[in-house]
PDB file of C-alpha atoms in Angstrom:
ATOM      1  CA  MET A   1      33.634  79.331  84.575  1.00 94.00           C
ATOM      2  CA  LEU A   2      30.673  79.066  82.213  1.00 98.00           C
ATOM      3  CA  GLY A   3      30.675  79.566  78.480  1.00 98.00           C
ATOM      4  CA  VAL A   4      28.057  80.291  75.852  1.00 98.00           C
ATOM      5  CA  GLN A   5      27.905  79.123  72.240  1.00 98.00           C
ATOM      6  CA  LEU A   6      27.583  82.336  70.286  1.00 98.00           C
ATOM      7  CA  TYR A   7      25.282  80.669  67.764  1.00 98.00           C
ATOM      8  CA  SER A   8      22.612  81.344  70.391  1.00 98.00           C
ATOM      9  CA  VAL A   9      22.871  85.072  69.625  1.00 98.00           C
ATOM     10  CA  ARG A  10      23.812  84.840  65.961  1.00 98.00           C
ATOM     11  CA  ASP A  11      21.215  87.376  64.800  1.00 96.00           C
ATOM     12  CA  ARG A  12      22.363  89.970  67.318  1.00 97.00           C
ATOM     13  CA  LEU A  13      26.005  89.340  66.434  1.00 97.00           C
ATOM     14  CA  ALA A  14      25.221  90.003  62.798  1.00 97.00           C
ATOM     15  CA  ALA A  15      23.717  93.355  63.778  1.00 97.00           C
ATOM     16  CA  ASP A  16      26.326  94.457  66.347  1.00 98.00           C
ATOM     17  CA  ARG A  17      29.182  92.222  67.439  1.00 98.00           C
ATOM     18  CA  ASP A  18      30.591  94.580  70.026  1.00 98.00           C
ATOM     19  CA  ALA A  19      27.315  95.244  71.826  1.00 98.00           C
ATOM     20  CA  THR A  20      26.371  91.567  71.764  1.00 98.00           C
ATOM     21  CA  LEU A  21      29.643  90.376  73.268  1.00 98.00           C
ATOM     22  CA  ARG A  22      29.425  93.107  75.889  1.00 98.00           C
ATOM     23  CA  ARG A  23      25.960  91.894  76.844  1.00 98.00           C
ATOM     24  CA  VAL A  24      27.135  88.278  77.052  1.00 98.00           C
ATOM     25  CA  ALA A  25      29.879  89.346  79.439  1.00 98.00           C
ATOM     26  CA  GLU A  26      27.444  91.433  81.484  1.00 98.00           C
ATOM     27  CA  LEU A  27      25.308  88.340  82.007  1.00 98.00           C
ATOM     28  CA  GLY A  28      28.290  86.734  83.722  1.00 98.00           C
ATOM     29  CA  TYR A  29      29.629  84.410  81.048  1.00 98.00           C
ATOM     30  CA  GLN A  30      33.408  84.327  80.978  1.00 98.00           C
ATOM     31  CA  ALA A  31      34.009  82.178  77.918  1.00 98.00           C
ATOM     32  CA  VAL A  32      32.523  81.777  74.456  1.00 98.00           C
ATOM     33  CA  GLU A  33      32.462  79.215  71.699  1.00 98.00           C
ATOM     34  CA  TRP A  34      32.517  80.707  68.224  1.00 98.00           C
ATOM     35  CA  PHE A  35      30.780  79.146  65.216  1.00 97.00           C
ATOM     36  CA  ASN A  36      32.150  80.831  62.100  1.00 94.00           C
ATOM     37  CA  PRO A  37      35.906  81.243  62.481  1.00 93.00           C
ATOM     38  CA  THR A  38      36.572  82.451  58.942  1.00 94.00           C
ATOM     39  CA  ASP A  39      34.273  85.479  59.434  1.00 95.00           C
ATOM     40  CA  ASP A  40      36.773  88.162  60.470  1.00 96.00           C
ATOM     41  CA  PRO A  41      38.447  86.130  63.219  1.00 97.00           C
ATOM     42  CA  ALA A  42      40.815  88.946  64.192  1.00 97.00           C
ATOM     43  CA  ASP A  43      37.870  91.209  64.971  1.00 98.00           C
ATOM     44  CA  LEU A  44      36.160  88.541  67.061  1.00 97.00           C
ATOM     45  CA  ARG A  45      39.356  87.989  69.031  1.00 98.00           C
ATOM     46  CA  THR A  46      39.761  91.716  69.684  1.00 98.00           C
ATOM     47  CA  LEU A  47      36.178  92.187  70.821  1.00 98.00           C
ATOM     48  CA  ALA A  48      36.170  89.087  73.012  1.00 98.00           C
ATOM     49  CA  ALA A  49      39.319  90.291  74.763  1.00 98.00           C
ATOM     50  CA  ARG A  50      37.830  93.771  75.173  1.00 98.00           C
ATOM     51  CA  HIS A  51      34.978  92.273  77.170  1.00 98.00           C
ATOM     52  CA  GLY A  52      37.067  89.793  79.143  1.00 98.00           C
ATOM     53  CA  LEU A  53      35.799  86.733  77.277  1.00 98.00           C
ATOM     54  CA  THR A  54      38.001  83.710  76.622  1.00 98.00           C
ATOM     55  CA  VAL A  55      37.451  81.960  73.289  1.00 98.00           C
ATOM     56  CA  TRP A  56      37.376  78.379  74.501  1.00 98.00           C
ATOM     57  CA  SER A  57      36.686  76.788  71.132  1.00 98.00           C
ATOM     58  CA  THR A  58      35.067  77.197  67.759  1.00 98.00           C
ATOM     59  CA  HIS A  59      32.700  75.094  65.715  1.00 98.00           C
ATOM     60  CA  ALA A  60      33.827  74.663  62.134  1.00 98.00           C
ATOM     61  CA  PRO A  61      33.545  72.252  59.181  1.00 97.00           C
ATOM     62  CA  LEU A  62      37.130  71.124  59.683  1.00 97.00           C
ATOM     63  CA  LEU A  63      36.903  68.116  57.370  1.00 96.00           C
ATOM     64  CA  ASP A  64      35.950  70.322  54.411  1.00 92.00           C
ATOM     65  CA  ASP A  65      38.740  72.914  54.511  1.00 89.00           C
ATOM     66  CA  THR A  66      41.218  71.887  57.169  1.00 93.00           C
ATOM     67  CA  ASP A  67      44.035  74.378  56.609  1.00 94.00           C
ATOM     68  CA  ALA A  68      41.787  77.443  56.307  1.00 95.00           C
ATOM     69  CA  ILE A  69      39.893  76.488  59.465  1.00 97.00           C
ATOM     70  CA  LEU A  70      43.089  75.916  61.435  1.00 97.00           C
ATOM     71  CA  ASP A  71      44.428  79.292  60.288  1.00 97.00           C
ATOM     72  CA  ALA A  72      41.206  80.983  61.372  1.00 97.00           C
ATOM     73  CA  ALA A  73      41.153  79.189  64.737  1.00 98.00           C
ATOM     74  CA  THR A  74      44.658  80.416  65.461  1.00 97.00           C
ATOM     75  CA  THR A  75      43.686  83.955  64.502  1.00 98.00           C
ATOM     76  CA  VAL A  76      40.554  83.926  66.657  1.00 97.00           C
ATOM     77  CA  GLY A  77      42.689  82.850  69.604  1.00 97.00           C
ATOM     78  CA  THR A  78      41.534  79.335  70.376  1.00 98.00           C
ATOM     79  CA  ASP A  79      43.314  76.001  70.539  1.00 98.00           C
ATOM     80  CA  THR A  80      40.193  73.878  70.037  1.00 98.00           C
ATOM     81  CA  VAL A  81      38.073  73.149  66.961  1.00 98.00           C
ATOM     82  CA  VAL A  82      34.848  71.161  67.183  1.00 98.00           C
ATOM     83  CA  VAL A  83      33.227  69.584  64.138  1.00 98.00           C
ATOM     84  CA  PRO A  84      29.570  70.510  64.710  1.00 98.00           C
ATOM     85  CA  TRP A  85      27.732  68.344  62.197  1.00 97.00           C
ATOM     86  CA  LEU A  86      28.260  65.492  59.791  1.00 98.00           C
ATOM     87  CA  ASP A  87      25.581  64.007  57.588  1.00 97.00           C
ATOM     88  CA  PRO A  88      23.539  61.222  59.217  1.00 97.00           C
ATOM     89  CA  ASP A  89      24.603  58.876  56.395  1.00 97.00           C
ATOM     90  CA  ARG A  90      28.082  58.906  57.905  1.00 97.00           C
ATOM     91  CA  PHE A  91      26.677  57.002  60.884  1.00 98.00           C
ATOM     92  CA  ALA A  92      24.494  54.541  58.973  1.00 96.00           C
ATOM     93  CA  ASP A  93      26.531  51.382  59.696  1.00 97.00           C
ATOM     94  CA  ARG A  94      29.849  50.277  61.157  1.00 97.00           C
ATOM     95  CA  ALA A  95      31.814  50.879  57.961  1.00 98.00           C
ATOM     96  CA  ALA A  96      30.465  54.423  57.703  1.00 98.00           C
ATOM     97  CA  VAL A  97      31.203  55.176  61.359  1.00 98.00           C
ATOM     98  CA  GLU A  98      34.735  53.817  61.116  1.00 98.00           C
ATOM     99  CA  GLN A  99      35.365  55.895  57.988  1.00 98.00           C
ATOM    100  CA  THR A 100      34.044  58.967  59.812  1.00 98.00           C
ATOM    101  CA  ALA A 101      36.313  58.244  62.762  1.00 98.00           C
ATOM    102  CA  GLN A 102      39.317  57.891  60.474  1.00 98.00           C
ATOM    103  CA  ARG A 103      38.636  61.263  58.869  1.00 98.00           C
ATOM    104  CA  LEU A 104      38.386  62.886  62.303  1.00 98.00           C
ATOM    105  CA  ASN A 105      41.573  61.141  63.432  1.00 98.00           C
ATOM    106  CA  ASP A 106      43.450  62.341  60.359  1.00 97.00           C
ATOM    107  CA  ALA A 107      42.254  65.919  60.817  1.00 97.00           C
ATOM    108  CA  ALA A 108      43.220  65.805  64.497  1.00 98.00           C
ATOM    109  CA  LYS A 109      46.765  64.745  63.603  1.00 97.00           C
ATOM    110  CA  ARG A 110      47.114  67.725  61.268  1.00 97.00           C
ATOM    111  CA  ALA A 111      45.636  70.047  63.866  1.00 98.00           C
ATOM    112  CA  ALA A 112      47.948  68.731  66.593  1.00 98.00           C
ATOM    113  CA  GLU A 113      50.925  69.891  64.543  1.00 97.00           C
ATOM    114  CA  ARG A 114      49.544  73.418  65.046  1.00 96.00           C
ATOM    115  CA  GLY A 115      48.773  72.927  68.743  1.00 97.00           C
ATOM    116  CA  ILE A 116      45.027  72.592  68.147  1.00 98.00           C
ATOM    117  CA  ALA A 117      42.762  69.900  69.603  1.00 98.00           C
ATOM    118  CA  VAL A 118      39.819  68.465  67.676  1.00 98.00           C
ATOM    119  CA  GLY A 119      36.445  67.280  68.920  1.00 98.00           C
ATOM    120  CA  TYR A 120      33.070  66.183  67.600  1.00 98.00           C
ATOM    121  CA  HIS A 121      29.641  67.528  68.603  1.00 98.00           C
ATOM    122  CA  ASN A 122      26.571  65.333  68.339  1.00 98.00           C
ATOM    123  CA  HIS A 123      23.002  65.976  67.312  1.00 98.00           C
ATOM    124  CA  TRP A 124      20.062  63.606  67.837  1.00 98.00           C
ATOM    125  CA  PHE A 125      20.766  61.102  65.074  1.00 97.00           C
ATOM    126  CA  GLU A 126      24.148  59.800  66.281  1.00 98.00           C
ATOM    127  CA  PRO A 127      22.608  58.696  69.617  1.00 97.00           C
ATOM    128  CA  ALA A 128      19.417  57.474  67.939  1.00 97.00           C
ATOM    129  CA  GLN A 129      20.958  55.443  65.120  1.00 96.00           C
ATOM    130  CA  GLN A 130      21.983  51.935  66.125  1.00 96.00           C
ATOM    131  CA  VAL A 131      25.137  50.199  64.890  1.00 97.00           C
ATOM    132  CA  ASP A 132      25.375  46.561  65.916  1.00 94.00           C
ATOM    133  CA  GLY A 133      22.927  47.252  68.717  1.00 96.00           C
ATOM    134  CA  ARG A 134      24.769  50.272  70.114  1.00 96.00           C
ATOM    135  CA  PRO A 135      24.252  54.014  69.621  1.00 98.00           C
ATOM    136  CA  ALA A 136      26.345  55.191  66.681  1.00 98.00           C
ATOM    137  CA  LEU A 137      27.830  57.923  68.885  1.00 98.00           C
ATOM    138  CA  GLU A 138      29.345  55.338  71.193  1.00 98.00           C
ATOM    139  CA  VAL A 139      30.638  53.282  68.288  1.00 98.00           C
ATOM    140  CA  LEU A 140      32.274  56.443  66.978  1.00 98.00           C
ATOM    141  CA  ALA A 141      33.865  57.103  70.371  1.00 98.00           C
ATOM    142  CA  GLY A 142      35.398  53.646  70.353  1.00 97.00           C
ATOM    143  CA  ALA A 143      36.948  54.210  66.920  1.00 98.00           C
ATOM    144  CA  LEU A 144      38.447  57.626  67.646  1.00 98.00           C
ATOM    145  CA  ASP A 145      42.057  58.174  68.618  1.00 98.00           C
ATOM    146  CA  ASP A 146      42.540  59.218  72.226  1.00 96.00           C
ATOM    147  CA  GLU A 147      43.353  62.753  71.107  1.00 96.00           C
ATOM    148  CA  VAL A 148      39.894  63.308  69.587  1.00 98.00           C
ATOM    149  CA  PHE A 149      37.359  64.335  72.213  1.00 98.00           C
ATOM    150  CA  LEU A 150      33.591  64.580  72.308  1.00 98.00           C
ATOM    151  CA  GLU A 151      31.499  67.635  72.984  1.00 98.00           C
ATOM    152  CA  VAL A 152      28.271  66.006  74.131  1.00 98.00           C
ATOM    153  CA  ASP A 153      25.142  68.000  73.451  1.00 98.00           C
ATOM    154  CA  VAL A 154      23.040  66.788  76.365  1.00 98.00           C
ATOM    155  CA  TYR A 155      19.758  67.969  74.864  1.00 98.00           C
ATOM    156  CA  TRP A 156      20.218  66.296  71.506  1.00 98.00           C
ATOM    157  CA  ALA A 157      21.389  63.106  73.191  1.00 98.00           C
ATOM    158  CA  THR A 158      18.126  63.141  75.158  1.00 98.00           C
ATOM    159  CA  VAL A 159      16.087  63.736  71.996  1.00 98.00           C
ATOM    160  CA  GLY A 160      17.998  60.774  70.530  1.00 97.00           C
ATOM    161  CA  GLY A 161      16.585  58.571  73.263  1.00 97.00           C
ATOM    162  CA  LEU A 162      19.553  58.125  75.583  1.00 98.00           C
ATOM    163  CA  ASP A 163      19.880  58.315  79.356  1.00 98.00           C
ATOM    164  CA  VAL A 164      22.431  61.107  79.323  1.00 98.00           C
ATOM    165  CA  PRO A 165      24.034  60.610  82.769  1.00 98.00           C
ATOM    166  CA  ALA A 166      24.534  56.936  81.893  1.00 98.00           C
ATOM    167  CA  LEU A 167      25.953  57.885  78.489  1.00 98.00           C
ATOM    168  CA  LEU A 168      28.412  60.307  80.059  1.00 98.00           C
ATOM    169  CA  GLY A 169      29.459  57.641  82.523  1.00 98.00           C
ATOM    170  CA  ARG A 170      30.252  55.239  79.694  1.00 98.00           C
ATOM    171  CA  LEU A 171      32.141  57.851  77.662  1.00 98.00           C
ATOM    172  CA  GLY A 172      34.162  59.049  80.666  1.00 97.00           C
ATOM    173  CA  GLU A 173      37.168  61.276  80.016  1.00 96.00           C
ATOM    174  CA  ARG A 174      36.461  61.294  76.287  1.00 97.00           C
ATOM    175  CA  VAL A 175      33.945  64.073  77.062  1.00 98.00           C
ATOM    176  CA  ARG A 176      35.713  67.405  77.496  1.00 98.00           C
ATOM    177  CA  TYR A 177      32.854  69.790  76.746  1.00 98.00           C
ATOM    178  CA  LEU A 178      29.117  69.722  77.353  1.00 98.00           C
ATOM    179  CA  HIS A 179      26.520  71.691  75.453  1.00 98.00           C
ATOM    180  CA  VAL A 180      24.035  72.443  78.200  1.00 98.00           C
ATOM    181  CA  LYS A 181      20.556  73.225  76.986  1.00 98.00           C
ATOM    182  CA  ASP A 182      17.030  72.385  78.072  1.00 98.00           C
ATOM    183  CA  GLY A 183      13.497  72.104  76.802  1.00 97.00           C
ATOM    184  CA  PRO A 184      10.842  69.505  76.060  1.00 97.00           C
ATOM    185  CA  ALA A 185      13.349  67.154  74.376  1.00 97.00           C
ATOM    186  CA  THR A 186      10.607  65.540  72.340  1.00 94.00           C
ATOM    187  CA  THR A 187      11.442  66.312  68.705  1.00 93.00           C
ATOM    188  CA  PRO A 188      14.267  68.143  66.939  1.00 94.00           C
ATOM    189  CA  GLU A 189      11.823  70.916  65.988  1.00 93.00           C
ATOM    190  CA  ALA A 190      10.655  71.769  69.518  1.00 93.00           C
ATOM    191  CA  ALA A 191      11.750  75.171  70.840  1.00 91.00           C
ATOM    192  CA  MET A 192      14.217  75.153  73.717  1.00 96.00           C
ATOM    193  CA  THR A 193      13.961  76.826  77.093  1.00 97.00           C
ATOM    194  CA  ALA A 194      16.363  78.378  79.547  1.00 98.00           C
ATOM    195  CA  VAL A 195      18.466  75.771  81.301  1.00 98.00           C
ATOM    196  CA  GLY A 196      16.519  74.594  84.334  1.00 98.00           C
ATOM    197  CA  ALA A 197      13.117  75.369  82.824  1.00 97.00           C
ATOM    198  CA  GLY A 198      12.791  72.211  80.735  1.00 97.00           C
ATOM    199  CA  THR A 199      12.624  68.469  81.251  1.00 98.00           C
ATOM    200  CA  LEU A 200      16.297  67.491  81.562  1.00 98.00           C
ATOM    201  CA  ASP A 201      17.799  66.456  84.898  1.00 98.00           C
ATOM    202  CA  ILE A 202      20.585  69.004  84.649  1.00 98.00           C
ATOM    203  CA  PRO A 203      22.151  68.348  88.109  1.00 98.00           C
ATOM    204  CA  ALA A 204      22.494  64.621  87.366  1.00 98.00           C
ATOM    205  CA  ILE A 205      23.924  65.355  83.927  1.00 98.00           C
ATOM    206  CA  LEU A 206      26.542  67.769  85.253  1.00 98.00           C
ATOM    207  CA  ALA A 207      27.484  65.385  88.046  1.00 98.00           C
ATOM    208  CA  ALA A 208      28.123  62.636  85.482  1.00 98.00           C
ATOM    209  CA  ALA A 209      30.827  64.677  83.688  1.00 98.00           C
ATOM    210  CA  PRO A 210      32.512  66.872  86.309  1.00 97.00           C
ATOM    211  CA  GLN A 211      35.624  67.230  84.140  1.00 96.00           C
ATOM    212  CA  ALA A 212      33.797  68.782  81.196  1.00 98.00           C
ATOM    213  CA  ARG A 213      33.536  72.466  80.448  1.00 98.00           C
ATOM    214  CA  ARG A 214      29.949  73.722  80.375  1.00 98.00           C
ATOM    215  CA  ILE A 215      28.741  75.697  77.381  1.00 98.00           C
ATOM    216  CA  VAL A 216      25.173  76.993  77.285  1.00 98.00           C
ATOM    217  CA  GLU A 217      23.602  76.853  73.845  1.00 98.00           C
ATOM    218  CA  LEU A 218      20.011  77.546  72.895  1.00 97.00           C
ATOM    219  CA  ASP A 219      19.553  76.984  69.184  1.00 95.00           C
ATOM    220  CA  ARG A 220      16.198  78.740  69.420  1.00 93.00           C
ATOM    221  CA  CYS A 221      13.612  79.538  72.091  1.00 93.00           C
ATOM    222  CA  ASP A 222      10.221  81.217  72.320  1.00 87.00           C
ATOM    223  CA  THR A 223      11.367  83.842  74.817  1.00 92.00           C
ATOM    224  CA  ASP A 224      13.926  86.633  74.530  1.00 96.00           C
ATOM    225  CA  MET A 225      17.304  84.972  74.021  1.00 97.00           C
ATOM    226  CA  PHE A 226      19.239  87.216  76.404  1.00 98.00           C
ATOM    227  CA  ALA A 227      16.614  86.625  79.097  1.00 98.00           C
ATOM    228  CA  ALA A 228      16.943  82.871  78.558  1.00 98.00           C
ATOM    229  CA  LEU A 229      20.731  83.069  78.749  1.00 98.00           C
ATOM    230  CA  ALA A 230      20.473  85.114  81.946  1.00 98.00           C
ATOM    231  CA  ASP A 231      18.089  82.576  83.492  1.00 98.00           C
ATOM    232  CA  SER A 232      20.382  79.757  82.390  1.00 98.00           C
ATOM    233  CA  ILE A 233      23.501  81.108  84.044  1.00 98.00           C
ATOM    234  CA  GLY A 234      21.531  81.974  87.174  1.00 98.00           C
ATOM    235  CA  TYR A 235      20.255  78.402  87.399  1.00 98.00           C
ATOM    236  CA  LEU A 236      23.654  76.840  86.736  1.00 98.00           C
ATOM    237  CA  ARG A 237      25.282  78.982  89.402  1.00 96.00           C
ATOM    238  CA  GLU A 238      22.593  77.898  91.844  1.00 94.00           C
ATOM    239  CA  VAL A 239      23.097  74.233  90.990  1.00 90.00           C
ATOM    240  CA  ALA A 240      26.850  74.565  91.439  1.00 77.00           C
ATOM    241  CA  SER A 241      26.595  76.350  94.803  1.00 63.00           C
TER     242      SER A 241
END
């Protein structure tokens, strides 16, 4: 089963949720990750079910408004909330990383009381920033409770300068989701491509985390987004065959 982060088609969702989710399902995706759970979550749940899409998870600023986000996640029909972004200053040194980990641990304990799991999604700066000679992302992983998982964005980890298969090997079972995307992986500003059309060694990356769910996300690309999502799922099916 392959999922797609609906942020990839955010503009189309804003124009027509129903038609956009239908198109996602027609491309062959069976699961979605939402990104704005407080925006009419009941409607999103209804439409996803109408088109046979499972809501695997949702991105949300859980540390800012924990109870409202947990309520919305329950309404949208998911048992997983991923914190998508924290300010780079929160990874500046060991004290900052440990404080960040504690906040995530505390939020995860509250979420667990509601049957919801909590994870963290990286960008380029957590892999790139060094704390005591190690990537801040790995220092964070070591400070998290076992219940808090990582959703590793393989593209951003590459932009951050890491060997992603090696990273995934070190993180092991902590990684429960992968954001699978592709492109030049040179700077944060570079446009992305369909998975398989860029520079990442996608087969090696997937092989390094066989336990993780795969979610395609293209923050932006120079081609038609639906065409890129179609090419991505076609490539991933070929790699898996």
